[in-house]
Amino acid sequence: MNTVKAYGTQHKDDNLAEMQITRRDVEPNDVKIKITYCGICHSDIHTARNDWDNTLYPSVPGHEIIGTVLQVGNEVSDINIGDLVGVGCMVDSCKECSACQNHLEQFCEKGMTLTYNSPDVHSGGHTFGGYSEEITVDRHFVLRVPKNLDQKAVAPLLCAGITTYSPLKHWNIKKGDKIGVIGLGGLGHMGIKFARAMGAHVVMITTSPGKAKDAQLLGAHEVLISKNTTEMEQHKGSFDFLLNTVPVKHDVNPYMSLLKIDATMVMVGALEPLEPMHGANLIIGRKRIAGSLIGGIKETQEMLDFCGEHNIVSDIELIDINNINEAYERITKADVKYRFVIDMESLRN
Amino acid sequence: MNTVKAYGTQHKDDNLAEMQITRRDVEPNDVKIKITYCGICHSDIHTARNDWDNTLYPSVPGHEIIGTVLQVGNEVSDINIGDLVGVGCMVDSCKECSACQNHLEQFCEKGMTLTYNSPDVHSGGHTFGGYSEEITVDRHFVLRVPKNLDQKAVAPLLCAGITTYSPLKHWNIKKGDKIGVIGLGGLGHMGIKFARAMGAHVVMITTSPGKAKDAQLLGAHEVLISKNTTEMEQHKGSFDFLLNTVPVKHDVNPYMSLLKIDATMVMVGALEPLEPMHGANLIIGRKRIAGSLIGGIKETQEMLDFCGEHNIVSDIELIDINNINEAYERITKADVKYRFVIDMESLRN
């Protein structure tokens, strides 16, 4: 066990502050990582503030982790000291159930171990995330980061990236498909980039006319203002797929009318009850609504490799660790384009 | 034009009573049918009573029509006088749009013509349904009825049958799949029969323990009482597919937990807003909810042929036309096993 510096909170009403945590000694299948950058996900804030009423304190969030390898266990043969690696939302799963065998560790029947706030099978305590100098992780959950990418802007790919890439791949988005990305935030901006790189005709669907220009700079071919009923009527029944990144309770009914017959809208943001959906909006046109949760480890690696090939990274704002509480306030006001990333060197100084 | 007897209503508050309507002369592609039996669908009641606020009066419901051919137009070569035929929910569509070309006339881009209560392209008025001595229908919308089946019990197949057969086929239900049919009424009892004939392991899911025995007689292998949380927990994450036939607003969240990863629940009954669905119930397990509306004409013929092969008909209670108002009352109390069918001979007497 070694003690390292981290940033976290002891209580839901506290600001985040520097603290000490322990990391386990390197086990045979482990990789010990010096964290260079860590993205800030909205889930970090929900956890720090106990919004989901399940937070284990002390809480150290962070699951968009980039770093370099400090040490590897003696059974790790394919990762070396000095390699550039990433860790996302998971650090353990049973590896034996049907879901794990099918590369869907996020749906492990025994429950995945989240990177933070999960019972830790190694320590007996709970997991601490990436707002920390170091982390030690089972090699299976360590991703390789393409060297041609700006590593600080890769960090958000480990959550926001895979969350949007996975449904686009799973629902087989292809060249020429008309794809709508609903909501322009940390998830939505990645959705635009991926759908564009996959060859789709990308429509940014937003309530805010002010976001139109940014959406086009990110790669959207068109912008549809969902409050404009005339525009909505023009696009009715025309979409092959909708990626709904709205992170809060909302009314999905107007979006359902945009889908073609047999087409699907996938929810990736709203982990809460939606406004009542009208049965007829599913029945007329045999439409579908589905969900998607991050992605398995194999697919996360595939996503990073895809980003390497297509030069895709997140648009970020880099901050020092001592500005994190201000960053949290700005995220709750949706005031960031599009993801904060912490320069973890600021914790070491 | 010829005048025929029918049963319908002039006003939402009236009981149904005998009236006269006109049917068009036989056009080149038409088939004129002497109606022998007509099933009663819950939609008939909603229309007669203007529950959906769209009823065109006078209203003659009925879209589960069985009869024998009286006359055919001079371009109809594959149906002959005396043939046993059926007509379901549709009597016209544009035949040219992408949906019609793909055998999905129910999603015709110009709107299908419903068997009753739709603008009628032939008369300029609106369509009258099967509570009538005769009907004249474009041959494309006329189905052949297998001769080995009890024709009065075939009538409900034209709506309740195809509504449940279509999603089971479209979602590729196969031998060994674990299928749940939610709700035991006119739709649910057909769902059990079809899923069983397709080789699935069929679980009837109901709120009513009193329906268990009937469900098993209809072919269900198991009965799951959805109010029993212990039983629901035992079946969690185990279903390949759920066919939800509940015809009214309800809470779908408990059923979502029954689905396997990537599995689908299809709604066929509730044409109204559902209780709020929790986003996490879609996202965790990448689950899906979809809708399905009757089926195309080609698939409806396939369904009737399947019924002929497997000796499947609806369980019915035969009534005379002058008992229809009482039957409506009983349907609203769910007091029928499982479909009323009108002996149309009673209208001719």
XYZ file of C-alpha atoms in Angstrom:
698
model
C 0.000 0.000 0.000
C 1.240 3.474 -0.745
C -0.188 6.815 0.166
C -0.787 9.353 -2.583
C -2.304 12.794 -2.895
C -5.845 13.088 -4.194
C -8.661 15.642 -4.395
C -12.022 14.782 -3.012
C -14.657 15.420 -0.406
C -15.591 14.035 2.992
C -19.211 15.167 2.965
C -21.864 16.109 0.428
C -21.878 19.756 1.431
C -18.105 20.220 1.355
C -16.071 21.643 -1.470
C -13.451 19.318 -2.884
C -10.047 19.627 -1.244
C -6.704 17.874 -1.117
C -6.601 14.607 0.844
C -4.488 11.495 1.201
C -5.610 8.111 -0.057
C -3.919 4.723 -0.300
C -3.384 2.740 -3.463
C -2.763 -0.993 -3.450
C 0.596 -2.580 -4.186
C 0.957 -3.794 -7.744
C -0.528 -7.284 -8.146
C 0.566 -9.695 -10.924
C -2.055 -8.448 -13.429
C -1.887 -4.805 -12.410
C -0.695 -1.664 -14.095
C 0.361 1.290 -11.919
C -0.282 4.596 -13.658
C 0.996 8.110 -13.060
C -2.076 10.214 -13.860
C -1.315 13.155 -16.161
C -4.852 14.316 -17.009
C -8.326 13.610 -15.741
C -11.570 14.810 -17.346
C -14.533 16.019 -15.289
C -17.809 14.226 -15.981
C -21.174 15.408 -14.673
C -21.366 12.093 -12.795
C -18.379 13.255 -10.744
C -20.472 16.137 -9.450
C -23.535 13.979 -8.759
C -21.310 11.631 -6.756
C -19.370 14.279 -4.822
C -22.675 15.890 -3.831
C -24.481 12.594 -3.160
C -27.224 13.498 -5.644
C -27.914 9.814 -6.244
C -27.937 9.064 -2.527
C -25.301 6.355 -2.866
C -22.017 8.130 -2.267
C -19.352 6.434 -0.170
C -17.203 9.025 1.619
C -14.438 10.018 1.421
C -15.183 10.409 -2.269
C -12.537 10.888 -4.968
C -14.246 11.187 -8.404
C -12.693 11.016 -11.874
C -13.147 8.358 -14.569
C -11.593 9.976 -17.628
C -8.010 9.140 -16.780
C -4.896 9.521 -18.906
C -1.423 8.692 -17.684
C 1.881 6.941 -18.168
C 2.781 3.536 -16.845
C 4.997 3.526 -13.737
C 5.088 -0.213 -13.048
C 3.490 -3.460 -14.276
C 2.757 -6.770 -12.530
C 4.786 -9.821 -13.479
C 1.963 -11.346 -15.528
C 1.473 -8.241 -17.675
C 3.352 -8.728 -20.917
C 1.723 -6.319 -23.346
C 2.079 -3.028 -21.492
C 5.395 -1.465 -20.574
C 6.699 1.191 -18.257
C 6.344 4.586 -19.932
C 3.389 3.637 -22.147
C 0.621 6.192 -22.587
C -2.598 4.635 -21.264
C -6.147 5.452 -20.231
C -8.697 4.230 -17.689
C -12.419 4.854 -18.059
C -15.464 4.171 -15.929
C -14.651 0.573 -14.904
C -11.713 -1.036 -13.126
C -12.995 -4.589 -12.443
C -15.700 -7.083 -13.380
C -16.184 -10.820 -12.852
C -14.811 -11.681 -16.336
C -16.775 -14.928 -16.271
C -20.458 -14.162 -16.772
C -22.156 -14.108 -20.136
C -21.963 -10.306 -20.346
C -18.232 -10.214 -19.550
C -17.579 -13.026 -22.022
C -19.422 -10.987 -24.636
C -17.225 -7.934 -24.017
C -19.987 -6.103 -22.187
C -18.266 -5.691 -18.830
C -20.519 -2.684 -18.127
C -23.388 -5.150 -17.745
C -21.455 -7.726 -15.691
C -24.007 -9.914 -13.930
C -22.141 -9.557 -10.657
C -21.858 -5.794 -11.180
C -18.888 -3.959 -12.629
C -16.535 -2.179 -10.247
C -16.765 1.500 -11.088
C -13.557 3.506 -11.086
C -14.835 5.408 -8.078
C -17.555 4.868 -5.491
C -17.748 1.076 -5.878
C -16.867 -1.636 -3.330
C -13.214 -2.466 -4.020
C -12.439 -6.182 -4.162
C -8.750 -5.473 -3.559
C -8.842 -3.157 -0.534
C -12.173 -4.133 0.962
C -13.003 -0.455 1.037
C -14.294 1.486 -1.942
C -12.673 2.696 -5.125
C -11.103 6.131 -5.569
C -11.068 7.791 -8.982
C -8.671 9.792 -11.074
C -8.408 13.091 -9.176
C -5.197 11.649 -7.799
C -1.483 11.346 -8.490
C -1.647 7.653 -9.278
C -3.951 4.716 -9.792
C -3.349 0.952 -9.940
C -5.692 -0.979 -12.220
C -6.133 -4.515 -13.527
C -4.537 -4.616 -16.975
C -7.830 -5.745 -18.576
C -9.270 -2.313 -17.817
C -6.272 -0.325 -19.080
C -6.581 1.171 -22.576
C -3.823 2.091 -25.025
C -3.874 5.724 -26.150
C -2.868 6.524 -29.753
C 0.326 8.590 -29.718
C -0.739 11.009 -32.414
C -3.516 12.512 -30.275
C -3.272 15.402 -27.797
C -3.364 13.377 -24.598
C -5.156 15.940 -22.434
C -7.980 16.086 -25.024
C -8.148 12.280 -25.093
C -9.213 12.082 -21.426
C -12.955 12.721 -22.042
C -13.024 10.003 -24.686
C -12.887 7.450 -21.852
C -16.444 8.344 -20.810
C -18.085 10.928 -23.103
C -16.383 9.371 -26.105
C -17.312 5.737 -25.588
C -20.829 6.684 -24.421
C -21.569 8.189 -27.827
C -19.393 5.955 -30.024
C -20.871 2.693 -28.731
C -24.527 3.280 -29.754
C -23.517 4.664 -33.154
C -21.546 1.466 -33.787
C -24.045 -0.894 -32.175
C -26.923 0.476 -34.279
C -24.676 0.232 -37.321
C -24.569 3.866 -38.417
C -23.198 4.057 -41.914
C -22.340 6.422 -44.727
C -25.354 8.405 -45.888
C -27.542 7.768 -42.843
C -29.329 10.821 -41.514
C -28.406 11.026 -37.836
C -29.707 13.462 -35.249
C -27.673 14.295 -32.149
C -29.962 15.759 -29.495
C -28.298 18.120 -27.029
C -24.950 19.874 -27.440
C -22.803 19.285 -24.357
C -19.942 16.983 -23.418
C -21.713 13.966 -24.919
C -23.388 15.717 -27.843
C -20.225 17.314 -29.166
C -18.580 13.887 -29.322
C -21.698 12.443 -30.974
C -21.390 14.986 -33.795
C -17.709 14.193 -34.333
C -18.196 10.415 -34.413
C -21.319 10.431 -36.603
C -19.562 12.743 -39.053
C -16.454 10.543 -39.130
C -18.677 7.499 -39.805
C -19.969 9.219 -42.951
C -23.432 10.145 -41.720
C -25.377 13.263 -42.553
C -25.377 14.855 -39.105
C -28.130 17.093 -37.764
C -27.592 18.817 -34.417
C -30.948 19.035 -32.628
C -31.005 21.672 -29.912
C -33.389 24.004 -28.121
C -30.809 26.831 -28.353
C -30.434 28.751 -31.643
C -27.219 30.182 -30.129
C -25.533 26.790 -30.444
C -26.016 26.536 -34.217
C -22.658 27.998 -35.236
C -20.684 25.881 -32.767
C -22.493 22.735 -33.930
C -21.474 23.411 -37.507
C -17.864 24.052 -36.481
C -17.912 20.653 -34.754
C -19.073 18.988 -37.977
C -22.883 19.100 -38.049
C -24.259 19.454 -41.580
C -27.494 20.983 -40.324
C -28.967 22.379 -37.138
C -32.584 21.759 -36.156
C -34.065 23.976 -33.455
C -36.454 21.667 -31.666
C -38.648 24.528 -30.417
C -39.387 25.545 -34.007
C -42.468 23.533 -34.959
C -42.164 24.403 -38.655
C -38.610 23.041 -38.796
C -39.622 19.978 -36.775
C -42.469 19.305 -39.228
C -40.045 19.565 -42.171
C -37.798 16.885 -40.657
C -40.681 14.588 -39.608
C -40.158 10.895 -40.377
C -36.735 11.514 -41.929
C -34.126 10.307 -39.424
C -32.431 6.905 -39.522
C -31.234 7.263 -35.930
C -31.338 9.697 -33.033
C -28.687 9.918 -30.331
C -30.335 11.590 -27.343
C -27.691 13.045 -25.021
C -30.006 15.239 -22.915
C -28.861 14.551 -19.322
C -32.079 15.435 -17.523
C -35.777 14.567 -17.490
C -37.405 15.745 -20.710
C -40.215 15.092 -23.185
C -39.104 12.594 -25.828
C -42.399 12.662 -27.782
C -41.484 15.435 -30.240
C -38.268 13.596 -31.151
C -40.092 10.302 -31.824
C -41.947 11.970 -34.695
C -38.615 12.668 -36.396
C -37.801 8.955 -36.799
C -38.383 6.934 -39.947
C -40.396 3.692 -39.752
C -38.471 1.113 -37.679
C -35.866 3.677 -36.616
C -34.415 4.003 -33.121
C -33.713 6.791 -30.646
C -31.031 5.860 -28.128
C -30.884 7.516 -24.722
C -27.423 7.936 -23.203
C -27.808 10.861 -20.830
C -30.985 10.805 -18.792
C -30.579 8.403 -15.880
C -33.882 9.516 -14.424
C -37.617 9.271 -15.156
C -38.624 10.798 -18.493
C -41.795 12.746 -19.187
C -44.657 10.361 -20.083
C -44.161 8.862 -23.514
C -47.212 8.445 -25.726
C -47.717 4.788 -26.706
C -48.906 5.823 -30.173
C -45.508 7.404 -30.854
C -43.971 3.930 -30.650
C -46.837 2.030 -32.269
C -47.368 4.253 -35.330
C -44.268 3.585 -37.442
C -43.039 0.674 -35.322
C -40.510 2.988 -33.681
C -38.022 2.161 -31.015
C -36.430 3.774 -28.004
C -33.402 2.181 -26.400
C -30.617 2.922 -23.950
C -26.868 2.535 -24.064
C -24.310 2.634 -21.246
C -20.650 3.536 -21.956
C -19.214 0.486 -23.790
C -17.197 -2.645 -23.127
C -13.409 -2.556 -22.820
C -12.788 -4.060 -26.257
C -15.055 -1.467 -27.849
C -13.448 1.331 -25.823
C -10.077 0.359 -27.272
C -11.661 0.244 -30.748
C -13.050 3.750 -30.131
C -9.616 5.091 -29.134
C -8.058 3.511 -32.229
C -10.846 5.051 -34.370
C -10.029 8.436 -32.804
C -6.355 7.910 -33.629
C -7.182 7.178 -37.277
C -9.638 10.051 -37.643
C -7.817 12.574 -35.436
C -10.751 12.916 -33.093
C -10.402 14.336 -29.604
C -12.678 16.219 -27.243
C -12.851 20.021 -27.142
C -11.626 20.845 -23.689
C -10.761 23.563 -21.200
C -7.691 22.681 -19.122
C -7.727 23.634 -15.458
C -5.559 23.256 -12.373
C -6.882 21.032 -9.590
C -7.453 23.965 -7.259
C -9.987 25.402 -9.703
C -12.147 22.305 -9.549
C -14.911 23.709 -7.359
C -15.360 26.629 -9.739
C -15.390 24.165 -12.660
C -18.148 22.174 -10.938
C -20.243 25.347 -10.627
C -19.712 26.153 -14.294
C -20.679 22.615 -15.391
C -23.953 22.846 -13.495
C -24.636 26.010 -15.541
C -23.616 24.226 -18.784
C -20.834 26.811 -19.101
C -18.046 24.792 -20.704
C -17.065 23.932 -24.254
C -17.244 21.000 -23.879
C -15.337 19.244 -21.150
C -13.047 20.342 -18.328
C -9.814 18.402 -17.985
C -7.606 18.661 -14.906
C -3.857 18.993 -15.421
C -2.840 16.550 -12.678
C 0.633 18.035 -12.523
C -1.053 20.814 -10.516
C -1.740 18.289 -7.749
C 1.868 17.206 -7.558
C 3.281 20.740 -7.206
C -74.544 2.069 -55.225
C -76.681 -0.307 -53.248
C -78.310 0.126 -49.910
C -77.652 -2.479 -47.222
C -78.509 -2.983 -43.587
C -75.919 -2.113 -40.965
C -75.618 -1.541 -37.232
C -74.142 1.666 -35.959
C -74.677 4.920 -34.175
C -75.529 8.506 -35.101
C -74.149 10.109 -31.960
C -71.606 9.344 -29.266
C -74.237 8.949 -26.562
C -76.519 6.641 -28.540
C -76.651 2.890 -28.362
C -75.933 1.081 -31.591
C -79.026 0.377 -33.696
C -79.980 -0.802 -37.128
C -79.495 1.669 -39.971
C -79.168 1.767 -43.735
C -75.880 2.528 -45.484
C -74.805 2.489 -49.116
C -72.016 0.396 -50.590
C -70.323 1.245 -53.865
C -70.846 -0.667 -57.091
C -68.152 -3.210 -57.797
C -65.150 -1.584 -59.515
C -62.700 -3.546 -61.703
C -60.374 -4.428 -58.801
C -63.086 -4.906 -56.207
C -64.439 -7.859 -54.332
C -67.999 -7.722 -52.971
C -68.373 -9.768 -49.807
C -71.394 -11.137 -47.971
C -70.343 -10.721 -44.328
C -70.939 -13.836 -42.249
C -69.102 -12.941 -39.026
C -67.574 -9.796 -37.562
C -65.445 -9.617 -34.420
C -65.771 -6.794 -31.895
C -62.534 -4.937 -31.149
C -62.136 -2.450 -28.299
C -61.386 0.166 -30.984
C -64.958 -0.263 -32.211
C -66.211 0.944 -28.845
C -63.754 3.857 -28.698
C -64.952 4.922 -32.146
C -68.692 4.485 -31.558
C -68.362 6.561 -28.382
C -65.978 9.135 -29.889
C -63.408 8.469 -27.148
C -60.625 9.559 -29.492
C -62.539 12.677 -30.528
C -62.280 11.824 -34.224
C -65.450 9.887 -34.985
C -67.302 10.580 -38.217
C -71.041 9.928 -37.778
C -72.993 7.929 -38.712
C -70.472 5.376 -37.462
C -70.514 1.683 -38.395
C -67.588 -0.111 -36.683
C -66.159 -3.587 -37.344
C -62.780 -4.546 -38.781
C -62.603 -8.280 -38.101
C -64.652 -9.347 -41.081
C -65.257 -12.821 -42.477
C -67.483 -13.545 -45.412
C -68.035 -15.178 -48.778
C -67.495 -13.563 -52.130
C -70.661 -12.405 -53.918
C -69.079 -10.727 -56.945
C -65.641 -9.746 -58.283
C -64.537 -6.925 -60.612
C -63.375 -7.801 -64.113
C -59.695 -7.344 -63.259
C -59.784 -9.712 -60.292
C -58.525 -13.089 -61.430
C -57.432 -14.834 -58.259
C -60.584 -14.665 -56.163
C -63.842 -16.288 -57.139
C -67.473 -16.080 -56.193
C -68.093 -18.255 -53.136
C -64.552 -18.006 -51.763
C -64.153 -17.645 -47.993
C -62.349 -14.344 -47.348
C -61.501 -11.854 -44.649
C -61.016 -8.102 -44.314
C -59.074 -6.525 -41.478
C -58.349 -2.974 -40.375
C -57.447 -1.491 -43.776
C -59.300 -1.224 -47.090
C -57.054 1.133 -49.099
C -53.596 2.720 -49.218
C -51.603 4.592 -51.867
C -49.710 1.417 -52.943
C -46.875 3.601 -54.235
C -44.961 5.017 -51.276
C -41.944 3.344 -49.746
C -44.016 1.847 -46.896
C -46.627 0.371 -49.267
C -43.898 -0.983 -51.529
C -42.351 -2.620 -48.468
C -45.627 -4.355 -47.559
C -46.263 -1.995 -44.664
C -49.544 -0.495 -45.855
C -50.401 0.314 -42.232
C -47.688 2.995 -42.377
C -48.635 4.327 -45.835
C -47.113 7.805 -46.159
C -50.394 9.172 -47.452
C -52.294 7.405 -44.675
C -54.036 4.063 -44.932
C -57.808 4.021 -45.317
C -59.179 2.315 -42.238
C -62.052 -0.096 -42.691
C -64.279 2.328 -40.812
C -64.122 5.992 -39.861
C -61.672 7.007 -42.620
C -62.253 9.339 -45.569
C -63.379 7.067 -48.408
C -61.675 7.711 -51.749
C -64.492 5.918 -53.570
C -67.620 7.540 -52.118
C -66.179 10.872 -50.995
C -67.790 10.189 -47.628
C -66.267 8.004 -44.944
C -65.839 4.261 -44.623
C -68.313 1.949 -42.890
C -67.116 -1.230 -41.212
C -68.230 -4.792 -40.891
C -71.361 -4.537 -38.752
C -73.201 -4.801 -42.030
C -74.664 -7.278 -44.508
C -72.051 -6.617 -47.160
C -68.819 -4.786 -47.915
C -67.018 -4.046 -51.182
C -63.226 -3.886 -50.910
C -60.221 -3.506 -53.207
C -58.874 -7.017 -53.838
C -55.430 -6.063 -52.449
C -57.001 -5.782 -48.994
C -58.962 -9.041 -49.164
C -57.432 -12.057 -47.390
C -57.935 -15.738 -48.083
C -59.183 -17.750 -45.104
C -57.924 -21.333 -44.654
C -60.836 -23.724 -45.071
C -59.888 -25.984 -42.175
C -60.535 -23.298 -39.563
C -63.808 -22.447 -37.810
C -64.646 -19.279 -39.712
C -66.417 -17.462 -36.883
C -63.330 -17.929 -34.693
C -61.098 -16.664 -37.511
C -62.708 -13.197 -37.462
C -60.612 -11.807 -34.562
C -57.429 -12.926 -36.284
C -57.866 -10.012 -38.695
C -57.044 -7.527 -35.923
C -56.129 -9.205 -32.613
C -54.303 -11.968 -34.509
C -52.128 -9.881 -36.786
C -51.441 -7.340 -34.000
C -49.722 -10.034 -31.939
C -48.324 -12.222 -34.746
C -46.527 -9.357 -36.484
C -44.192 -8.303 -33.624
C -43.385 -11.927 -32.756
C -42.307 -12.480 -36.364
C -40.626 -9.112 -36.828
C -38.481 -9.581 -33.712
C -37.695 -13.073 -34.902
C -39.064 -15.135 -32.031
C -37.732 -18.661 -32.285
C -37.744 -22.041 -30.643
C -36.468 -21.901 -27.082
C -36.802 -18.149 -26.607
C -38.338 -17.119 -23.307
C -41.270 -14.871 -24.194
C -43.504 -12.948 -21.851
C -47.018 -11.948 -22.871
C -48.229 -9.107 -20.653
C -52.000 -8.890 -20.187
C -54.558 -11.620 -20.886
C -57.345 -10.252 -23.077
C -58.235 -10.371 -26.751
C -54.649 -9.567 -27.775
C -52.862 -11.454 -25.003
C -54.661 -14.750 -25.572
C -53.580 -14.668 -29.230
C -50.032 -13.750 -28.186
C -49.836 -16.901 -26.059
C -51.098 -19.111 -28.895
C -48.702 -17.679 -31.480
C -45.620 -17.629 -29.246
C -46.325 -21.225 -28.235
C -46.774 -22.315 -31.877
C -43.444 -20.645 -32.732
C -41.724 -22.878 -30.205
C -41.084 -20.313 -27.499
C -41.210 -20.884 -23.760
C -44.240 -18.740 -22.971
C -44.804 -16.918 -19.703
C -48.136 -15.189 -19.146
C -47.528 -12.028 -17.112
C -50.648 -10.733 -15.390
C -51.744 -8.790 -12.329
C -54.564 -11.310 -11.749
C -53.786 -14.668 -10.076
C -57.293 -15.725 -11.196
C -56.145 -15.832 -14.812
C -53.391 -18.390 -14.215
C -55.400 -21.482 -15.062
C -56.867 -20.004 -18.239
C -53.427 -18.885 -19.380
C -52.115 -22.412 -19.033
C -55.093 -23.825 -20.937
C -54.272 -21.379 -23.738
C -50.699 -22.686 -23.880
C -48.619 -20.666 -21.411
C -45.848 -22.743 -19.810
C -45.684 -20.475 -16.784
C -47.645 -17.670 -15.192
C -45.920 -14.707 -13.539
C -48.020 -12.528 -11.252
C -46.558 -9.081 -11.765
C -47.700 -7.816 -8.361
C -45.613 -10.493 -6.655
C -42.221 -8.883 -6.147
C -40.551 -12.177 -5.195
C -41.662 -13.808 -8.441
C -40.695 -10.719 -10.433
C -37.215 -10.815 -8.857
C -36.842 -14.500 -9.786
C -37.558 -13.726 -13.454
C -35.359 -10.587 -13.549
C -33.131 -10.280 -16.624
C -34.370 -13.571 -18.089
C -36.735 -12.699 -20.973
C -35.717 -12.624 -24.628
C -38.818 -10.648 -25.570
C -41.911 -9.136 -23.999
C -45.193 -8.582 -25.832
C -47.067 -5.913 -23.910
C -50.798 -6.053 -24.736
C -52.049 -3.856 -21.876
C -54.543 -1.514 -23.579
C -54.393 1.380 -21.126
C -51.894 3.719 -19.480
C -49.629 1.768 -17.138
C -46.181 1.630 -15.572
C -43.744 -0.222 -17.857
C -40.750 0.080 -15.494
C -41.244 -3.217 -13.605
C -41.432 -5.108 -16.915
C -38.199 -3.551 -18.225
C -36.301 -5.267 -15.405
C -37.456 -8.648 -16.749
C -35.595 -8.208 -20.047
C -32.201 -9.658 -20.839
C -29.421 -7.378 -22.093
C -30.347 -6.005 -25.548
C -33.864 -7.457 -25.342
C -37.035 -5.673 -26.457
C -40.505 -5.050 -25.054
C -43.039 -4.297 -27.785
C -46.162 -2.287 -27.044
C -49.257 -3.169 -29.068
C -52.138 -2.068 -26.893
C -51.634 1.278 -25.210
C -52.359 4.063 -27.679
C -52.074 6.642 -24.956
C -49.423 8.226 -22.713
C -47.612 5.736 -20.472
C -46.517 6.326 -16.904
C -43.071 7.983 -16.835
C -40.357 5.546 -17.863
C -37.067 5.664 -15.991
C -34.161 6.366 -18.360
C -31.913 4.023 -16.390
C -34.222 1.109 -17.201
C -33.276 1.534 -20.851
C -29.632 2.477 -20.321
C -28.656 -0.293 -17.881
C -28.671 -3.426 -20.059
C -29.070 -1.524 -23.354
C -32.762 -2.404 -23.354
C -35.360 -1.468 -25.902
C -38.997 -0.553 -26.028
C -40.786 -0.477 -29.354
C -44.258 -0.356 -30.844
C -46.045 -2.397 -33.473
C -49.283 -1.682 -35.357
C -51.351 -4.540 -36.857
C -49.316 -5.774 -39.857
C -49.120 -5.374 -43.623
C -51.451 -7.264 -45.960
C -48.798 -9.753 -47.067
C -47.991 -10.552 -43.453
C -51.692 -10.798 -42.552
C -52.103 -13.471 -45.228
C -48.993 -15.212 -43.868
C -50.546 -15.099 -40.375
C -53.806 -16.672 -41.616
C -51.837 -19.406 -43.421
C -49.820 -20.004 -40.227
C -53.101 -20.351 -38.323
C -54.322 -22.829 -40.908
C -51.183 -24.937 -40.493
C -51.188 -24.797 -36.710
C -54.959 -24.893 -36.179
C -55.007 -21.589 -34.384
C -58.166 -19.547 -33.937
C -59.415 -17.092 -31.380
C -61.474 -18.117 -28.348
C -64.782 -16.415 -28.920
C -68.303 -15.843 -27.688
C -70.799 -15.663 -30.539
C -73.598 -13.118 -30.251
C -76.519 -11.829 -32.283
C -76.313 -8.246 -33.525
C -79.077 -7.075 -31.204
C -76.927 -8.008 -28.196
C -74.114 -5.707 -29.262
C -74.752 -2.950 -26.735
C -74.607 -5.472 -23.914
C -71.420 -6.897 -25.402
C -69.877 -3.402 -25.441
C -70.660 -3.053 -21.743
C -69.088 -6.408 -20.981
C -65.949 -5.588 -22.972
C -65.436 -2.394 -20.989
C -65.518 -4.589 -17.875
C -63.089 -7.088 -19.474
C -65.839 -9.690 -19.152
C -65.270 -11.833 -22.253
C -63.105 -14.827 -23.083
C -61.642 -13.496 -25.269
C -63.445 -11.901 -28.163
C -67.071 -11.334 -29.103
C -67.990 -12.239 -32.659
C -71.272 -11.186 -34.222
C -73.207 -13.743 -36.241
C -74.152 -11.422 -39.104
C -76.974 -13.708 -40.138
C -78.819 -12.122 -37.220
C -78.787 -8.792 -39.068
C -80.314 -10.291 -42.196
C -83.237 -11.920 -40.366
